[in-house]
Tab-separated table of C-alpha atoms in Angstrom:
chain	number	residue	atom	x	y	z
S	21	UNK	CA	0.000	0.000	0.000
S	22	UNK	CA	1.770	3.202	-1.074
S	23	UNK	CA	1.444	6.815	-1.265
S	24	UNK	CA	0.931	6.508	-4.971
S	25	UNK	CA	-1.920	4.100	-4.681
S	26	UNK	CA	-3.522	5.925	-1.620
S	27	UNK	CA	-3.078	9.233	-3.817
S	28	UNK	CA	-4.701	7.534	-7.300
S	29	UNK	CA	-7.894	5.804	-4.775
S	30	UNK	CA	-8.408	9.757	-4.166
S	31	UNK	CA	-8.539	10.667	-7.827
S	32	UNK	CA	-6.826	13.700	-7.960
S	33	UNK	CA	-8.054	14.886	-11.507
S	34	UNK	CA	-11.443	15.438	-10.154
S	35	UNK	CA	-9.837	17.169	-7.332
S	36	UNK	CA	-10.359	20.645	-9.372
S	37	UNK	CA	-13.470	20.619	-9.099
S	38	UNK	CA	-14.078	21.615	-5.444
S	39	UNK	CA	-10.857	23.589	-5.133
S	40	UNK	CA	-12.650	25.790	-8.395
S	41	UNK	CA	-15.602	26.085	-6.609
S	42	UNK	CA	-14.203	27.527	-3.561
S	43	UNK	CA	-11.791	29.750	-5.748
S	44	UNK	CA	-15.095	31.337	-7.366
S	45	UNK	CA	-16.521	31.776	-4.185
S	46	UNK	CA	-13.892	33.897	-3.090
S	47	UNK	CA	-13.468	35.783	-6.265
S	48	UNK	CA	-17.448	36.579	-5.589
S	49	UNK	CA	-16.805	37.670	-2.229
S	50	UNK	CA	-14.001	40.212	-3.143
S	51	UNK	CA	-15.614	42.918	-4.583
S	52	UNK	CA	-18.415	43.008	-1.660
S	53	UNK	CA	-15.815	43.403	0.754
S	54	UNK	CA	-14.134	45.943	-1.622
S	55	UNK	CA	-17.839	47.893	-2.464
S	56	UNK	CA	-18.008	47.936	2.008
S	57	UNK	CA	-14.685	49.494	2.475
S	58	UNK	CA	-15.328	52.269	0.081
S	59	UNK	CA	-19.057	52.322	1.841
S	60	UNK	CA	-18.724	56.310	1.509
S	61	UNK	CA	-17.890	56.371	-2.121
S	62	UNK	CA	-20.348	54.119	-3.560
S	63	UNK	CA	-23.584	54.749	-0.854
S	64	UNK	CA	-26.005	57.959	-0.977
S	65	UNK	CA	-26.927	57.300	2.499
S	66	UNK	CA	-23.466	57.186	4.618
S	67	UNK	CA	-25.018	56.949	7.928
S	68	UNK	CA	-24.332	53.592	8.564
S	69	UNK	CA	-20.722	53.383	6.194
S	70	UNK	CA	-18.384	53.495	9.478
S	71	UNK	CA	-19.660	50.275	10.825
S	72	UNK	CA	-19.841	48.513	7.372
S	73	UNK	CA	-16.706	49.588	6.722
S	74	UNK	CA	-15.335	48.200	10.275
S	75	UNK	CA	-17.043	44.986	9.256
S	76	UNK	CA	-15.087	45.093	5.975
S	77	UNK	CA	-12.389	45.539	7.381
S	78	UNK	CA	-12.114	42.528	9.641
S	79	UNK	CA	-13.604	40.469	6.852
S	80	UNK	CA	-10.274	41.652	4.455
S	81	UNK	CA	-7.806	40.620	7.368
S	82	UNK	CA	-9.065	37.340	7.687
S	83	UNK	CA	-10.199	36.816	3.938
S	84	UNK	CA	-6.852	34.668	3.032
S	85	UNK	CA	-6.979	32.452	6.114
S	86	UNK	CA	-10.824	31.777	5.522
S	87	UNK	CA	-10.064	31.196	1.986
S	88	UNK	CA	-7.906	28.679	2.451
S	89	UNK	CA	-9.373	27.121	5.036
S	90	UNK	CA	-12.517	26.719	2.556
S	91	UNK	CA	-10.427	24.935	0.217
S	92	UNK	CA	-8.906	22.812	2.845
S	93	UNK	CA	-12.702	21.747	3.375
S	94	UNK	CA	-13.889	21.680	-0.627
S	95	UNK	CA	-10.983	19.252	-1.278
S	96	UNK	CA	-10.884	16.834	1.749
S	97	UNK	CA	-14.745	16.704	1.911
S	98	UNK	CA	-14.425	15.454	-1.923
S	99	UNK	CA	-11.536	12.984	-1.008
S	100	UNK	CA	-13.506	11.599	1.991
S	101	UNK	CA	-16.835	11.669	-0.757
S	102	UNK	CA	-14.300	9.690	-3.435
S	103	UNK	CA	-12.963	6.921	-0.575
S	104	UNK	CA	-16.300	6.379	0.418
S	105	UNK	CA	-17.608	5.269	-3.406
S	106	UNK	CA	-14.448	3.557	-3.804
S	107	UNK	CA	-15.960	1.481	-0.188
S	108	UNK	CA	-19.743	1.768	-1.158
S	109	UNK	CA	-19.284	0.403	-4.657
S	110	UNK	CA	-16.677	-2.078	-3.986
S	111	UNK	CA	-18.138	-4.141	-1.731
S	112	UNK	CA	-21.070	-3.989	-3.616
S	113	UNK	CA	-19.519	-5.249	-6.479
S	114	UNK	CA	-20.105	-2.330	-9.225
S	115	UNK	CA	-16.615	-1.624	-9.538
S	116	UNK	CA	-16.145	-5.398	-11.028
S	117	UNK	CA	-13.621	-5.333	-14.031
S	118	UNK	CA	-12.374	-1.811	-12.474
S	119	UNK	CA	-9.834	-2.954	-10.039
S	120	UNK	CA	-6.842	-3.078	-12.611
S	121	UNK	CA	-4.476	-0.453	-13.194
S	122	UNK	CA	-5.759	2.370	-15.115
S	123	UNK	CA	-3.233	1.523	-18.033
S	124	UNK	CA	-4.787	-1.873	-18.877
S	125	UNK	CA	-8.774	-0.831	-18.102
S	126	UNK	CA	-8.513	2.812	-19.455
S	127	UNK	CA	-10.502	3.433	-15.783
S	128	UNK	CA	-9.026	4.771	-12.435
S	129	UNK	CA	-8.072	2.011	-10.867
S	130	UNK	CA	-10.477	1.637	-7.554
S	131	UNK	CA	-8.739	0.301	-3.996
S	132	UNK	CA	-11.668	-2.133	-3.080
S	133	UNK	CA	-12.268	-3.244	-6.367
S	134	UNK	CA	-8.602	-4.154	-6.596
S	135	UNK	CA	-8.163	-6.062	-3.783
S	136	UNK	CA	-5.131	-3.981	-3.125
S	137	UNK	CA	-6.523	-1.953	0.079
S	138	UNK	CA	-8.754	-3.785	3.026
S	139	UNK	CA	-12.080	-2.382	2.275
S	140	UNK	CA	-12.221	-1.485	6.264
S	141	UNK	CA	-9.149	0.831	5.474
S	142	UNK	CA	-10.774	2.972	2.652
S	143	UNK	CA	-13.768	3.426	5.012
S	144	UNK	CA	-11.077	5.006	7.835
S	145	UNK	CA	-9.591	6.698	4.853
S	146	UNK	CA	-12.755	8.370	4.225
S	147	UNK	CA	-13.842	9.333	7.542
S	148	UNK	CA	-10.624	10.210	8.501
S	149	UNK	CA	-10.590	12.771	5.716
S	150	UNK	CA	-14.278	13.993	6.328
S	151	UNK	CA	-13.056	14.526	10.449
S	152	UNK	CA	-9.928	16.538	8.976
S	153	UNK	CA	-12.610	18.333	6.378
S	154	UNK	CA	-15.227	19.020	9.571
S	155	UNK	CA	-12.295	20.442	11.844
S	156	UNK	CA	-10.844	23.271	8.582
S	157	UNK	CA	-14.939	23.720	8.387
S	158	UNK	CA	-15.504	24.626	12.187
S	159	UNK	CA	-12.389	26.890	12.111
S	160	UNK	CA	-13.744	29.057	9.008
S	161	UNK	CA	-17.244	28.912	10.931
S	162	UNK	CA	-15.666	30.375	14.113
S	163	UNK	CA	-13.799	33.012	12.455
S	164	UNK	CA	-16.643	34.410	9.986
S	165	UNK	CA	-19.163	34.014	12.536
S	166	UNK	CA	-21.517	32.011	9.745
S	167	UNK	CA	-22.907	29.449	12.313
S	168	UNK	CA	-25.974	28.482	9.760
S	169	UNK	CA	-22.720	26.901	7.355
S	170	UNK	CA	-22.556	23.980	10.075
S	171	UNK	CA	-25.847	22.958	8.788
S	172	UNK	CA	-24.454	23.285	5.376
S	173	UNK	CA	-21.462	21.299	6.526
S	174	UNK	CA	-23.517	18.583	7.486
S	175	UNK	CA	-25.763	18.267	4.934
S	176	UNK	CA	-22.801	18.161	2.573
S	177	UNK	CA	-21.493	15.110	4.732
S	178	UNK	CA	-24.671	13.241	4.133
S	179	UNK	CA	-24.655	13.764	1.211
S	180	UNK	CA	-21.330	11.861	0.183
S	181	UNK	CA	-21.973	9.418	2.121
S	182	UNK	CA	-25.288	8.613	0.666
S	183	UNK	CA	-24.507	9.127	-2.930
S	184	UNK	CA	-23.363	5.592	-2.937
S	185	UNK	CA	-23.197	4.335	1.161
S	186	UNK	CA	-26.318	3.237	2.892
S	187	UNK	CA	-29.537	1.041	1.883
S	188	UNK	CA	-30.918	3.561	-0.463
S	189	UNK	CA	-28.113	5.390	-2.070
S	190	UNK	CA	-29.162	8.455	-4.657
S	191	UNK	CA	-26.354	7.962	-6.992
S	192	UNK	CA	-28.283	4.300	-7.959
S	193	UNK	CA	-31.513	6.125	-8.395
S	194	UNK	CA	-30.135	8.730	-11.013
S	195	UNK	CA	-29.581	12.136	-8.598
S	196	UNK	CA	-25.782	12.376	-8.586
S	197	UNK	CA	-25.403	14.861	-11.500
S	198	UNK	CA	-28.582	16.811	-9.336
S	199	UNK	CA	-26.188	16.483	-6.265
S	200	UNK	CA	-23.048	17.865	-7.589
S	201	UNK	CA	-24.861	20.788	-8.985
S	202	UNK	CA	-25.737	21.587	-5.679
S	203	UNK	CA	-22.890	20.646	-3.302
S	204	UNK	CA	-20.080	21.726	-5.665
S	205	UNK	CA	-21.655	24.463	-6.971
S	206	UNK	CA	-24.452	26.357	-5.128
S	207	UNK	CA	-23.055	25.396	-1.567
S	208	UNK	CA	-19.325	25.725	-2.536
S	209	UNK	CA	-19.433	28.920	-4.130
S	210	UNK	CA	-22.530	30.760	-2.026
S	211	UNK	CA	-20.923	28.881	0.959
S	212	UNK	CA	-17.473	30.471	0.719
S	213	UNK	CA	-19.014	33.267	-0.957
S	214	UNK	CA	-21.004	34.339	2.138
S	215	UNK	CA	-17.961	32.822	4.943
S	216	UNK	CA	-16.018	35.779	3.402
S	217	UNK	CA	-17.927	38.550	2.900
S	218	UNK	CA	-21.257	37.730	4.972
S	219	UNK	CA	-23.221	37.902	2.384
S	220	UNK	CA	-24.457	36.325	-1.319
S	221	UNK	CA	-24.453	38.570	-4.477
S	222	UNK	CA	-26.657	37.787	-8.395
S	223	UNK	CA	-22.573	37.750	-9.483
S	224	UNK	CA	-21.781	34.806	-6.836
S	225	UNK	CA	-25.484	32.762	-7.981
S	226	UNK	CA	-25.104	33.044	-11.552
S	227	UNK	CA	-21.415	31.621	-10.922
S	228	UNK	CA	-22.250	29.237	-8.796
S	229	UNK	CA	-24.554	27.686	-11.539
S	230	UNK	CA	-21.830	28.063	-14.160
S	231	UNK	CA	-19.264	25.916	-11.315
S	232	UNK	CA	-21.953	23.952	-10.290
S	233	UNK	CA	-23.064	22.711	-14.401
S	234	UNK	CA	-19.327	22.560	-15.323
S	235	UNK	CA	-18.658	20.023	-12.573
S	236	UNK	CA	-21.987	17.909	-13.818
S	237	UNK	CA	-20.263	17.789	-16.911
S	238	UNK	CA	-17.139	15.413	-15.222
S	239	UNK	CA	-19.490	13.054	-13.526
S	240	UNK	CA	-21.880	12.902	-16.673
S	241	UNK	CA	-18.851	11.854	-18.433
S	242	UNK	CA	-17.738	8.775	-15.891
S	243	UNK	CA	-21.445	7.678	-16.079
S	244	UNK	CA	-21.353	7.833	-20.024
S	245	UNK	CA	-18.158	5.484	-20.086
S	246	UNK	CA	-19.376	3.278	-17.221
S	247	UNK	CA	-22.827	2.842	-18.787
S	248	UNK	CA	-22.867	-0.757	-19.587
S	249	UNK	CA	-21.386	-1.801	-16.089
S	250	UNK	CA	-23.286	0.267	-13.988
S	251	UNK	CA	-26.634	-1.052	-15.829
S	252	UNK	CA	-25.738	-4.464	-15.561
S	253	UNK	CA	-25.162	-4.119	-12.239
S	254	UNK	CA	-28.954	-2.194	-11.242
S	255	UNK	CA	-26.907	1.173	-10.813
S	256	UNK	CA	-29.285	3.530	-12.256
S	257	UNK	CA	-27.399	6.852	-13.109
S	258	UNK	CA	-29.164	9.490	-15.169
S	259	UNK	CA	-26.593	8.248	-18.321
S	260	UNK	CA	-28.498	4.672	-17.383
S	261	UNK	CA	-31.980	6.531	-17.118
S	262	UNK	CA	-31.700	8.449	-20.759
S	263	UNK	CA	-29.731	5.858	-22.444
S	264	UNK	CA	-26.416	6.480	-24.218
S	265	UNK	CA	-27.614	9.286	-26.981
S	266	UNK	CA	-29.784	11.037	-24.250
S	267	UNK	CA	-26.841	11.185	-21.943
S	268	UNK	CA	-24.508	12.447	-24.726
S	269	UNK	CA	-27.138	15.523	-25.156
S	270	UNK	CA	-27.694	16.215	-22.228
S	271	UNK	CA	-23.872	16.709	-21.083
S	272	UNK	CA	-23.861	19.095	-24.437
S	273	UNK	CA	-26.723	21.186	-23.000
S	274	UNK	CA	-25.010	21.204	-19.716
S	275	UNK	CA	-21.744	22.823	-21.777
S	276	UNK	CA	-23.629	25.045	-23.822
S	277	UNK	CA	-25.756	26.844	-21.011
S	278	UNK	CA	-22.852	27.043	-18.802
S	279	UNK	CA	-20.817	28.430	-21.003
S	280	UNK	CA	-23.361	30.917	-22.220
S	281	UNK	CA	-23.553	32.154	-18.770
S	282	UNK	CA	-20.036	32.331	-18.097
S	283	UNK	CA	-19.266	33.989	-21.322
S	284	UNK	CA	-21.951	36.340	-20.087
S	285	UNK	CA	-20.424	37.331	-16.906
S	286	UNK	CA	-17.167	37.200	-17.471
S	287	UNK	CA	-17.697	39.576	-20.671
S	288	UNK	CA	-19.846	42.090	-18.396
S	289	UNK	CA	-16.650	42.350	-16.424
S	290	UNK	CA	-14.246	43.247	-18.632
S	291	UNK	CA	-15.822	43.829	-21.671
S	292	UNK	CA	-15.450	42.611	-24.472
S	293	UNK	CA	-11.926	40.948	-23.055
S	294	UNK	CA	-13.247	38.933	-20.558
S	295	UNK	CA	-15.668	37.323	-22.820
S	296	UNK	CA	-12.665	37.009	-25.735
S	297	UNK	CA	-10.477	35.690	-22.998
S	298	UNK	CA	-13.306	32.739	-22.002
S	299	UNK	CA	-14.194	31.956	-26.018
S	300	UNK	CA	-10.515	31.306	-26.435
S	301	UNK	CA	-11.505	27.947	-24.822
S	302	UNK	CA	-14.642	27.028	-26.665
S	303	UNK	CA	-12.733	24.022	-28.096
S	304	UNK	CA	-12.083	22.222	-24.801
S	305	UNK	CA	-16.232	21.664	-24.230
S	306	UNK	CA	-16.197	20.619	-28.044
S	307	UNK	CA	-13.486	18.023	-28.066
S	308	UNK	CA	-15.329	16.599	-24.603
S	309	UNK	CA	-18.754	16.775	-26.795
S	310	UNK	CA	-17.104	15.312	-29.035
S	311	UNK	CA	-14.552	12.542	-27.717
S	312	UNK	CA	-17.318	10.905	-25.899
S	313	UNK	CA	-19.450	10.323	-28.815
S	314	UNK	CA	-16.120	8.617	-29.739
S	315	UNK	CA	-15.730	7.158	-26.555
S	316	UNK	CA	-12.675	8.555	-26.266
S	317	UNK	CA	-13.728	8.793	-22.574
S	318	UNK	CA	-10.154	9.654	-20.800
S	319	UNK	CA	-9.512	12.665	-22.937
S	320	UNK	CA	-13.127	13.631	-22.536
S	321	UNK	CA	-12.641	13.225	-18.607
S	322	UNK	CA	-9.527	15.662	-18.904
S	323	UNK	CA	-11.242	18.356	-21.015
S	324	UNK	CA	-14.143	18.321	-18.515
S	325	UNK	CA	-11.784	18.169	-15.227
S	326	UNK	CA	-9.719	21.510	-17.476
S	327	UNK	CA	-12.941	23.587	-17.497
S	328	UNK	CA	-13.893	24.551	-13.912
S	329	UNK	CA	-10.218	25.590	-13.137
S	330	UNK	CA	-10.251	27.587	-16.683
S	331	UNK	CA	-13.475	29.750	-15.618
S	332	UNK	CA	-12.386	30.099	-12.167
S	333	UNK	CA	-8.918	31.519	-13.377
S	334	UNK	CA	-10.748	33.826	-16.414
S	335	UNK	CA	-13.005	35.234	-13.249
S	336	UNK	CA	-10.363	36.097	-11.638
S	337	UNK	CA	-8.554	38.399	-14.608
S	338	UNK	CA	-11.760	39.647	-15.075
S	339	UNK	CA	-12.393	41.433	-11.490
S	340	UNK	CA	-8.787	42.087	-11.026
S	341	UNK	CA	-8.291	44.174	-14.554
């Protein structure tokens, strides 16, 4: 059992995902605490700027701590969420024909599956890395004074565990792509949105539907290529649901509205650059379109695992030009 195994079980290309999410948040939550510290500037009534701007203030000097403590949680909550499938499905037996290394199955090789890891030691793995994830979680919580995120918190929890862990896990029934739109994007992004700046802005919604429909687009993908296994094994994923072509379109309409809306926002901006800047892109979404209609699935995993990290880092040249 070595690092390298331990570090492939956690799947670290999907690992972009929640560390996106939480970098979008935090480019949301910079210009409110910006807009608050220039309270007297931008407000007509300037009656209450002195203690917004005292509140902005301590929200700035904490805003890189809380940041990273955000990601600390976005990343180990979706390590602890990827052990525990690895478990759930393993010992369940949909990962059959899975356990080999990636090179021979053109999968990710799963620890259960394998054989490789004790199936009791992936489940510590996991709840080891949820405890860590629940600890960077209470610390952000403490500082930024957002007590109603703990409920967040553990709703998120619950919700990787039951994706694929209990009697009647959602990811068999065909809600995982519902699920990731609303964990890794609406709660990741309004979540560290709000830990930041105490508050959620139309800018931080409309890009936490873009992160949250770009990161549907990875686990559409992994259900397109695992179709056939997952079906012949009663897994019922929303690929298994619509069938092969229905899958394929709806992944595209997934790509086309988020990038419509993130071509939107970006361009509003920085116009027209930001927009120009995005579009210079449009080809990764159409070679994952594309590829899996090939079944060219590892290449289409890669172009969809390149496009949260792509908006998140066009955002951010956006609101800082």
């Amino acid at each position: 059992m070595t690092v390298k195994l331990w570090i492939s079980g956690a799947r670290p290309k999907t690992l972009t995902t929640s560390l996106s999410s939480v970098a979008v948040g935090a480019c949301c939550a910079y210009p409110v605490i910006v807009g608050d510290l220039n309270c007297a500037q931008t407000r007509s009534d300037t009656s209450q700027c002195a203690a917004v701007t005292a509140d902005a203030q301590t929200m700035m000097s904490r805003f890189w701590l809380v940041t990273l403590l955000c990601v600390c949680v976005g990343v180990l909550l979706q390590i602890a969420v990827n052990y525990a499938n690895d478990y759930s499905d393993g010992i369940r037996g949909v990962d059959e024909g899975r356990g080999g290394s990636e090179k021979k199955t053109k999968k990710p090789m799963r620890l259960t599956a394998s054989g490789l890891v004790p199936a009791k030691h992936v489940l510590v793995a996991a709840v080891v890395s949820a405890l860590l994830a629940c600890v960077c979680g209470l610390v952000a919580v403490v500082l930024s004074q957002a007590w109603w995120l703990l409920l967040v918190g553990v709703l998120c929890l619950l919700a990787g565990w039951f994706y694929t862990g209990g009697k009647h896990p959602y990811g068999y029934a065909g809600f995982g792509e519902l699920s990731v739109f609303l964990f890794f994007g609406l709660a990741a992004v309004l979540g560290t949105q709000y830990a930041l700046s105490g508050s959620v802005s139309v800018l931080g919604v409309l890009c936490a539907v873009v992160a949250g429909l770009l990161s549907c687009q990875i686990l559409m993908v992994n259900n397109l290529r695992d179709i056939n296994e997952d079906r012949r094994h009663g897994k019922r994923t929303l690929a298994v649901r619509m069938g092969e072509r229905g899958a394929r379109v709806m992944l595209g309409v997934c790509c086309v509205v988020a990038w419509a809306i993130g071509v939107w926002v970006v361009m509003l901006l920085w116009t027209p650059w930001g927009g120009i800047l995005m579009l210079s892109g449009i080809g990764v979404p159409w070679r994952m379109v594309t590829s899996t209609g090939r079944k060219e699935f590892r290449k289409a995993l890669s172009d969809a695992c390149f496009q949260p990290p792509f908006f998140a880092v066009i955002l951010l040249i956006s609101l800082m030009v």
